Amino acid sequence: TVDAQPRAIYTHMEAKFARAAARDDLRQRRTAAAQLSWTGTAIRFALPLPLAAAFFFRAVDGLIFEPALNEAGLPPHALLGLIMATWVSLSLLSVSRPSVALALAATALGTLKQRVDGGVLKPPAVSPTAPVVALVTGASSGIGREVAAELARQGHTVVMGCRSAARCSAARVEILARLDVPGSRLVIPPDAALDLARLSTAARFASATGEATGGAAIELLVLNAGFVPLGSGGSGRSGESGLEEGLYAMYYGHQALVRGLASLHLLGPSATAVVVSSDAMRFGGFDGSLETGSGEGDLAGEVTAGCALPGPLPCAPLCWPAAAPGVSNLVESPLVPATGWSFGAYARAKLSGVLLAKEMLARGLVARSTSVHPGVVNTAIQRRDRDLPTTLAALPPLSLPVSIAEWEELLPSVGARLTDALERYALPLFMRDAATAAAVVLRAAVGPTHPTGRAAELGVHYFNGMGEAVGDASLTLRDEARLERLSGRLWELADAAREARAEKGGSGE
């Protein structure tokens, strides 16, 4: 009896511990199942999001800023809200029925892509009655090369402006082989590369253009050359002038080229100018210092700086927004409800292109001047910095577990295959090809401008990603008086910079 009592207690305790262990095990299983369920729910919710991102990119080209919709009572911010609500609904549907949600998402994206790109597949005839002489900057690749190719196909003479003579020649050979057109239709002025970051090359190129064309008047001027300025201000990536490289090349350089052509009387009396801008200009702004003194204070990117890493990826053109109370955003955007925010050098440079087109018309240098959003395009501008190891090493918050040399040894084959796969299968969902973008640019060259509205009265003739002229419902100006002042002021500062370079011996650098 004495021995039985401890054994009973032991058995009782053993059973109690077993039940407690079973309860703990059940609790752990339930916790694990709940965590797995939440993880699965999150994954299913996120399944449509890549397609949603692609839809948004394409919607910028031909839905959010579509004049017919905007003028019918659906302003850009309402369309953006509707798009966001639709895709949130699809993500919620994907939690319970992922296959149905993905099918609907793919159908929506495919329909929009066909509508946006399919509507501009055929480029318009630039001059149906007689060939003209055209000049295209940035003609060695991307949109510029396709614009040059289409103009040559239509029988026009195209002066190709390129920073690299070798790449320009290669592009010319490729176009001639592709189209089987006479070589005389594509002209590269000898010994005159056009580096827009060096103002002296603009003057030399204008002079060489006159010699190469026999002084023929240029009737179409396509100012297309551009790039994504990955850094400015404190990052040290500025033009040789000391100014921020994006604004200097895309505005100062093109303005110097136009001035050079006009001084040599190479712009015809009915000349048309098209500036390839971007809807990123809706995020662009200029600091108030531009209006005072010599304009110093932001021209080197002190306020509206570029980015060492512009946005979440090395190829993204916009910085993370930063509060900048002195910055004036001249065009309303559904994503920027108030002024005083800086989105970096790329947005400012593209806004300056709109002002350049306006000012050329205002000063009587051309008979017609427009700016255009060519769409979100898969070109070299999106792939300016493709040295992945160096880019990763430049990330301030990160430290690499391996050396640059090890990255360079490890990544070439894997990186090349990954890049090729992305460009072949993923990027076409988000971006259009350069040939379609070229058709949009040529529509801006010959299409009717918007007949009414304050923007048209001020000389701001802007075309969306489908080659449609937009009115006030799609292009609302924040401060018309300041836009007028800044437009003229920026032109004057560019004139002053060009004249100062000439006084120093014409170095232009």
XYZ file of C-alpha atoms in Angstrom:
509
model
C 0.000 0.000 0.000
C 2.870 2.335 0.810
C 4.472 1.652 -2.611
C 1.204 1.917 -4.553
C 0.508 5.523 -3.545
C 3.676 7.022 -5.161
C 3.114 4.940 -8.244
C -0.458 6.288 -8.551
C 0.762 9.825 -8.077
C 3.481 9.279 -10.656
C 0.986 7.810 -13.133
C -1.386 10.717 -12.536
C 1.361 13.275 -13.068
C 2.579 11.446 -16.140
C -0.897 11.555 -17.664
C -1.223 15.234 -16.754
C 2.064 16.058 -18.424
C 1.042 14.065 -21.490
C -2.210 15.982 -21.752
C -0.342 19.299 -21.362
C 2.134 18.273 -24.045
C -0.715 17.311 -26.328
C -2.361 20.693 -25.743
C 0.936 22.497 -26.427
C 1.424 20.449 -29.561
C -2.115 21.253 -30.717
C -1.582 24.932 -29.945
C 1.671 24.948 -31.908
C 0.026 23.170 -34.803
C -2.807 25.677 -34.819
C -0.324 28.581 -34.691
C 1.699 27.099 -37.530
C -1.456 26.484 -39.538
C -2.610 30.065 -38.929
C 0.777 31.424 -39.966
C 0.734 29.238 -43.057
C -2.788 30.385 -43.808
C -1.821 34.057 -43.481
C 1.237 33.504 -45.650
C -0.862 31.780 -48.296
C -3.436 34.553 -48.137
C -0.758 37.209 -48.565
C 0.761 35.346 -51.517
C -2.609 34.927 -53.212
C -3.451 38.595 -52.551
C -0.159 39.643 -54.182
C -0.492 37.456 -57.277
C -2.171 40.137 -59.477
C 0.125 42.952 -58.299
C 2.821 42.599 -61.023
C 0.066 42.805 -63.636
C -1.391 45.770 -61.750
C 1.954 47.582 -61.939
C 2.160 46.885 -65.664
C -1.427 48.120 -66.089
C -0.561 51.382 -64.332
C 2.461 51.980 -66.584
C 0.370 51.422 -69.694
C -2.537 53.468 -68.321
C -0.252 56.509 -68.121
C 0.304 56.158 -71.875
C -3.330 56.097 -72.906
C -6.001 56.098 -70.220
C -5.321 58.379 -67.250
C -4.533 61.422 -69.437
C -6.837 60.670 -72.336
C -8.545 63.874 -73.516
C -11.860 62.234 -74.451
C -12.258 60.761 -70.962
C -10.902 63.768 -69.072
C -13.126 66.213 -70.942
C -16.157 63.951 -70.456
C -15.995 64.406 -66.686
C -13.446 61.753 -65.689
C -10.388 63.751 -64.569
C -7.013 62.016 -64.170
C -7.284 61.623 -60.382
C -10.707 59.976 -60.727
C -9.399 57.530 -63.327
C -6.404 56.762 -61.135
C -8.689 56.081 -58.175
C -10.892 53.839 -60.295
C -7.860 51.880 -61.496
C -6.580 51.411 -57.947
C -9.986 50.288 -56.674
C -10.313 47.787 -59.524
C -6.957 46.200 -58.823
C -7.567 46.029 -55.067
C -10.805 44.195 -55.873
C -8.924 41.768 -58.098
C -6.378 41.140 -55.325
C -9.187 40.440 -52.862
C -10.786 38.070 -55.368
C -7.427 36.362 -55.781
C -7.471 35.302 -52.110
C -10.366 32.938 -52.741
C -10.234 32.398 -56.502
C -6.698 33.119 -57.741
C -7.118 31.573 -61.177
C -10.188 33.702 -61.918
C -8.484 36.867 -60.646
C -5.365 36.230 -62.713
C -7.435 35.543 -65.821
C -9.338 38.819 -65.367
C -6.097 40.719 -64.650
C -4.367 39.351 -67.740
C -7.419 40.149 -69.877
C -7.529 43.730 -68.574
C -3.818 44.278 -69.205
C -3.947 42.709 -72.667
C -6.965 44.806 -73.654
C -5.326 48.025 -72.472
C -2.017 47.175 -74.131
C -3.728 46.484 -77.445
C -5.735 49.687 -77.160
C -2.748 51.862 -76.241
C -0.164 50.422 -78.626
C -2.475 49.178 -81.362
C -3.889 52.636 -81.889
C -0.531 54.111 -82.913
C 1.074 51.318 -84.899
C 1.034 53.204 -88.203
C 3.181 56.352 -88.287
C 1.631 59.337 -90.074
C 3.022 60.824 -93.275
C 5.150 63.802 -92.297
C 4.978 65.581 -95.655
C 2.782 63.782 -98.208
C 3.516 66.215 -101.037
C 7.326 66.586 -101.043
C 10.382 65.301 -99.175
C 11.780 67.523 -96.444
C 15.018 67.772 -94.499
C 14.729 66.649 -90.876
C 17.180 66.672 -87.988
C 16.906 64.102 -85.190
C 19.018 64.199 -82.038
C 19.796 60.999 -80.176
C 19.521 59.148 -83.496
C 21.911 56.303 -82.701
C 19.451 54.239 -80.659
C 15.957 53.927 -79.272
C 13.263 56.374 -80.276
C 15.634 58.611 -82.246
C 16.839 55.767 -84.437
C 13.278 54.633 -85.171
C 12.168 58.191 -85.979
C 15.122 58.542 -88.364
C 14.294 55.173 -89.952
C 10.635 56.054 -90.492
C 11.450 59.453 -91.986
C 13.972 57.847 -94.342
C 11.387 55.232 -95.313
C 8.983 58.043 -96.209
C 11.598 59.550 -98.525
C 12.902 62.417 -96.404
C 16.512 63.395 -95.789
C 17.472 62.902 -92.140
C 20.429 64.523 -90.420
C 21.462 62.199 -87.598
C 22.704 63.905 -84.438
C 24.612 61.532 -82.149
C 27.081 61.832 -79.308
C 29.104 58.873 -80.589
C 30.168 58.907 -84.232
C 30.785 55.158 -84.178
C 27.322 54.325 -82.831
C 25.763 56.786 -85.254
C 27.450 55.080 -88.217
C 26.386 51.671 -86.932
C 22.771 52.854 -86.619
C 22.882 54.260 -90.147
C 24.189 50.969 -91.549
C 21.484 49.034 -89.696
C 18.683 51.290 -90.943
C 19.884 51.189 -94.552
C 20.141 47.394 -94.439
C 16.710 47.056 -92.860
C 14.859 49.406 -95.209
C 16.906 49.151 -98.406
C 16.731 52.911 -99.019
C 19.339 55.163 -100.673
C 22.194 56.122 -98.387
C 21.708 59.782 -99.223
C 18.589 59.838 -97.063
C 20.618 59.445 -93.850
C 23.254 62.146 -93.331
C 25.896 62.199 -90.620
C 27.779 65.531 -90.646
C 31.502 64.682 -90.824
C 33.698 65.314 -87.785
C 30.836 66.824 -85.827
C 29.579 64.624 -82.994
C 26.716 66.207 -81.075
C 27.445 66.030 -77.345
C 24.732 68.160 -75.773
C 26.670 68.381 -72.510
C 29.302 70.436 -74.375
C 27.790 73.573 -75.882
C 30.563 74.084 -78.412
C 29.639 70.847 -80.164
C 26.134 72.200 -80.776
C 27.502 75.173 -82.719
C 29.926 72.973 -84.680
C 27.176 70.481 -85.455
C 24.870 73.240 -86.733
C 27.597 74.502 -89.043
C 28.446 70.984 -90.257
C 24.754 70.306 -90.874
C 24.558 73.270 -93.223
C 27.576 72.035 -95.132
C 26.324 68.438 -95.307
C 22.892 69.436 -96.623
C 24.067 72.206 -98.922
C 22.319 74.811 -96.794
C 18.887 73.228 -97.261
C 16.284 74.455 -94.802
C 15.340 72.067 -91.998
C 11.573 71.649 -91.871
C 11.371 69.112 -89.018
C 13.435 69.256 -85.854
C 13.064 66.297 -83.459
C 14.815 67.083 -80.165
C 14.878 63.582 -78.761
C 18.269 63.056 -77.086
C 17.991 62.389 -73.386
C 19.011 60.160 -70.515
C 18.188 59.432 -66.896
C 20.503 61.549 -64.720
C 21.389 59.091 -61.980
C 23.013 61.672 -59.770
C 23.652 65.349 -59.348
C 24.242 67.951 -56.708
C 26.313 66.335 -54.001
C 26.829 63.073 -55.887
C 29.386 64.666 -58.236
C 27.714 63.573 -61.472
C 27.237 66.995 -63.055
C 28.017 68.399 -66.477
C 31.389 69.989 -67.201
C 29.691 73.353 -66.766
C 29.165 72.701 -63.077
C 25.412 72.581 -63.640
C 23.231 69.530 -63.118
C 23.836 67.262 -66.104
C 20.219 66.455 -67.025
C 19.048 70.054 -67.293
C 22.292 71.147 -68.942
C 22.227 68.546 -71.707
C 18.511 68.257 -72.364
C 17.713 71.984 -72.192
C 20.917 74.036 -72.523
C 22.359 71.722 -75.189
C 19.210 71.587 -77.308
C 18.705 75.337 -76.934
C 22.257 75.945 -78.152
C 21.606 73.700 -81.161
C 18.421 75.575 -82.051
C 20.198 78.908 -81.657
C 23.027 77.696 -83.889
C 20.668 76.509 -86.622
C 18.673 79.745 -86.484
C 21.814 81.920 -86.689
C 22.788 80.106 -89.890
C 19.248 80.473 -91.300
C 18.859 76.707 -91.470
C 15.370 76.603 -89.959
C 12.736 76.808 -92.675
C 9.883 79.332 -92.527
C 7.387 76.545 -91.855
C 9.657 74.483 -89.614
C 8.170 72.192 -86.975
C 9.942 71.330 -83.728
C 9.036 68.347 -81.552
C 10.583 67.966 -78.095
C 10.463 64.428 -76.709
C 9.440 65.000 -73.112
C 7.724 62.585 -70.725
C 4.742 62.525 -68.390
C 7.410 62.519 -65.685
C 7.379 66.286 -66.323
C 4.148 66.368 -64.285
C 6.359 65.745 -61.242
C 9.007 68.285 -62.274
C 9.550 71.643 -60.662
C 11.917 74.601 -60.467
C 13.187 76.338 -57.372
C 12.304 80.001 -56.974
C 15.981 80.968 -57.105
C 15.770 80.643 -60.891
C 13.842 83.922 -60.982
C 16.362 85.968 -59.034
C 19.857 87.250 -59.747
C 21.835 85.024 -62.080
C 19.504 82.112 -61.422
C 21.992 80.295 -59.206
C 20.638 78.320 -56.304
C 19.300 75.216 -57.990
C 20.885 74.975 -61.444
C 23.531 72.632 -60.067
C 20.843 70.493 -58.473
C 21.178 71.919 -54.959
C 17.422 71.635 -54.366
C 15.985 69.688 -57.273
C 18.760 67.141 -57.057
C 19.151 63.978 -59.028
C 19.663 60.715 -57.207
C 22.532 58.324 -56.697
C 19.713 55.775 -56.735
C 16.656 57.420 -58.363
C 13.798 55.528 -56.772
C 13.524 51.882 -55.768
C 15.579 50.546 -58.706
C 18.728 51.785 -60.478
C 16.699 52.308 -63.677
C 13.823 54.286 -62.146
C 13.721 57.876 -63.414
C 12.142 59.541 -60.380
C 13.624 60.120 -56.942
C 11.746 59.441 -53.792
C 9.785 62.684 -53.249
C 11.423 65.205 -50.961
C 9.824 68.275 -49.453
C 11.214 71.396 -51.149
C 9.106 74.448 -50.196
C 10.739 76.707 -52.779
C 10.052 74.372 -55.691
C 7.169 75.179 -58.026
C 5.508 72.221 -59.761
C 4.035 73.915 -62.817
C 1.716 71.104 -63.961
C -0.858 69.337 -61.812
C -0.477 65.604 -61.289
C -2.985 63.193 -59.719
C -0.125 61.782 -57.647
C 1.190 65.154 -56.420
C -1.734 67.039 -54.863
C 0.309 70.068 -53.777
C 3.323 72.003 -54.943
C 6.614 72.109 -53.089
C 7.893 68.598 -53.743
C 11.014 67.598 -55.620
C 11.076 64.402 -57.676
C 14.579 64.811 -58.990
C 16.556 65.858 -62.000
C 14.837 63.682 -64.612
C 11.380 65.142 -63.956
C 12.798 68.684 -63.993
C 14.684 68.073 -67.259
C 11.540 66.738 -68.940
C 9.543 69.735 -67.704
C 12.226 71.988 -69.154
C 11.594 70.308 -72.532
C 7.974 71.471 -72.418
C 9.185 75.006 -71.690
C 11.735 74.758 -74.509
C 9.009 73.884 -77.016
C 6.871 76.760 -75.761
C 9.715 79.277 -75.931
C 10.838 78.327 -79.450
C 7.325 79.095 -80.655
C 7.040 82.284 -78.616
C 10.308 83.633 -80.059
C 9.298 82.861 -83.646
C 12.139 80.423 -84.314
C 9.750 77.806 -85.678
C 6.241 77.899 -87.079
C 4.984 75.011 -84.952
C 6.373 73.550 -81.729
C 5.066 70.684 -79.630
C 6.224 68.399 -76.835
C 5.198 64.795 -76.407
C 5.128 61.897 -73.987
C 6.316 58.981 -76.171
C 5.127 56.399 -73.690
C 7.004 54.243 -71.242
C 9.539 52.851 -73.682
C 12.020 49.989 -73.477
C 15.136 51.811 -74.701
C 18.716 52.398 -73.637
C 17.561 55.288 -71.417
C 16.119 52.666 -69.063
C 19.372 50.701 -69.068
C 21.965 53.447 -68.694
C 23.617 51.854 -65.687
C 23.745 48.102 -66.186
C 26.951 47.363 -64.257
C 25.184 45.413 -61.529
C 28.193 44.776 -59.252
C 29.267 48.417 -59.280
C 25.692 49.569 -58.734
C 25.302 47.252 -55.753
C 28.612 48.386 -54.320
C 27.490 52.014 -54.578
C 24.487 51.436 -52.342
C 25.229 53.416 -49.171
C 23.142 51.332 -46.734
C 24.489 47.964 -47.912
C 27.718 46.091 -47.489
C 28.446 43.315 -49.940
C 29.442 39.922 -48.583
C 31.795 39.463 -51.540
C 34.206 41.710 -53.366
C 33.536 43.504 -56.642
C 35.951 41.160 -58.384
C 34.005 38.150 -57.102
C 30.732 39.692 -58.281
C 32.217 40.371 -61.707
C 33.348 36.765 -61.932
C 30.066 35.342 -60.662
C 27.405 37.419 -62.352
C 28.136 37.841 -66.072
C 26.489 34.659 -67.314
C 23.677 34.659 -64.761
C 23.095 38.402 -65.116
C 23.094 38.249 -68.903
C 20.548 35.434 -68.947
C 18.360 37.155 -66.379
C 18.526 40.459 -68.264
C 17.676 38.784 -71.560
C 14.716 36.981 -69.976
C 13.414 40.204 -68.431
C 13.763 42.158 -71.668
C 12.094 39.414 -73.694
C 9.190 38.510 -71.432
C 8.705 41.031 -68.611
C 9.547 44.473 -70.002
C 7.084 44.247 -72.933
C 4.309 44.061 -70.330
C 5.426 47.341 -68.765
C 6.834 49.209 -71.776
C 6.277 49.700 -75.475
C 8.872 49.272 -78.184
C 10.780 52.152 -79.733
C 9.017 51.881 -83.111
C 5.613 52.496 -81.514
C 7.042 55.421 -79.555
C 8.467 56.870 -82.786
C 4.986 56.773 -84.333
C 3.697 58.782 -81.340
C 6.473 61.363 -81.781
C 5.642 61.782 -85.473
C 1.969 62.196 -84.628
C 2.986 65.102 -82.419
C 4.868 66.513 -85.402
C 1.884 66.600 -87.745
C -1.269 66.053 -85.653
C -3.690 68.873 -84.853
C -2.974 70.679 -81.605
C -5.711 71.270 -79.058
C -7.823 74.146 -80.391
C -8.898 75.729 -77.096
C -7.876 76.172 -73.483
C -5.386 78.141 -71.457
C -2.486 75.787 -72.201
C -3.007 76.256 -75.942
C -3.277 80.025 -75.526
C 0.037 80.041 -73.662
C 1.678 78.040 -76.441
C 1.934 74.772 -74.498
C 1.040 72.138 -77.109
C 1.481 68.747 -75.464
C 0.660 65.279 -76.803
C -0.038 62.190 -74.713
C 1.290 58.659 -75.159
C -1.191 57.917 -77.946
C -0.224 60.955 -79.985
C -3.324 62.931 -78.987
C -3.168 66.652 -78.247
C -4.296 67.254 -74.680
C -6.294 70.193 -73.358
C -6.754 71.774 -69.953
C -8.671 68.780 -68.604
C -5.589 66.597 -69.114
C -2.889 69.247 -68.648
C -3.861 71.612 -65.848
C -1.316 74.356 -65.229
C -0.816 75.364 -61.598
C 0.503 78.921 -61.977
C 0.288 80.351 -65.479
C 2.091 83.596 -64.628
C 5.032 81.751 -63.082
C 5.167 79.337 -65.994
C 5.499 82.301 -68.349
C 8.253 83.862 -66.237
C 10.195 80.624 -65.793
C 9.925 79.746 -69.473
C 11.539 83.013 -70.545
C 13.969 83.037 -67.641
C 15.357 79.585 -68.402
C 15.897 80.556 -72.049
C 17.760 83.698 -70.977
C 19.989 81.759 -68.598
C 20.835 79.294 -71.362
C 21.685 82.214 -73.668
C 23.917 83.693 -70.967
C 25.723 80.378 -70.445
C 26.326 79.979 -74.180
C 27.611 83.525 -74.546
C 29.863 83.134 -71.502
C 31.397 80.000 -72.997
C 31.954 81.785 -76.303
C 33.736 84.666 -74.525
C 36.092 82.181 -72.879
C 37.326 81.038 -76.257
C 34.419 78.993 -77.566
C 35.290 75.924 -75.555
C 31.646 75.374 -74.673
C 32.625 72.897 -72.023
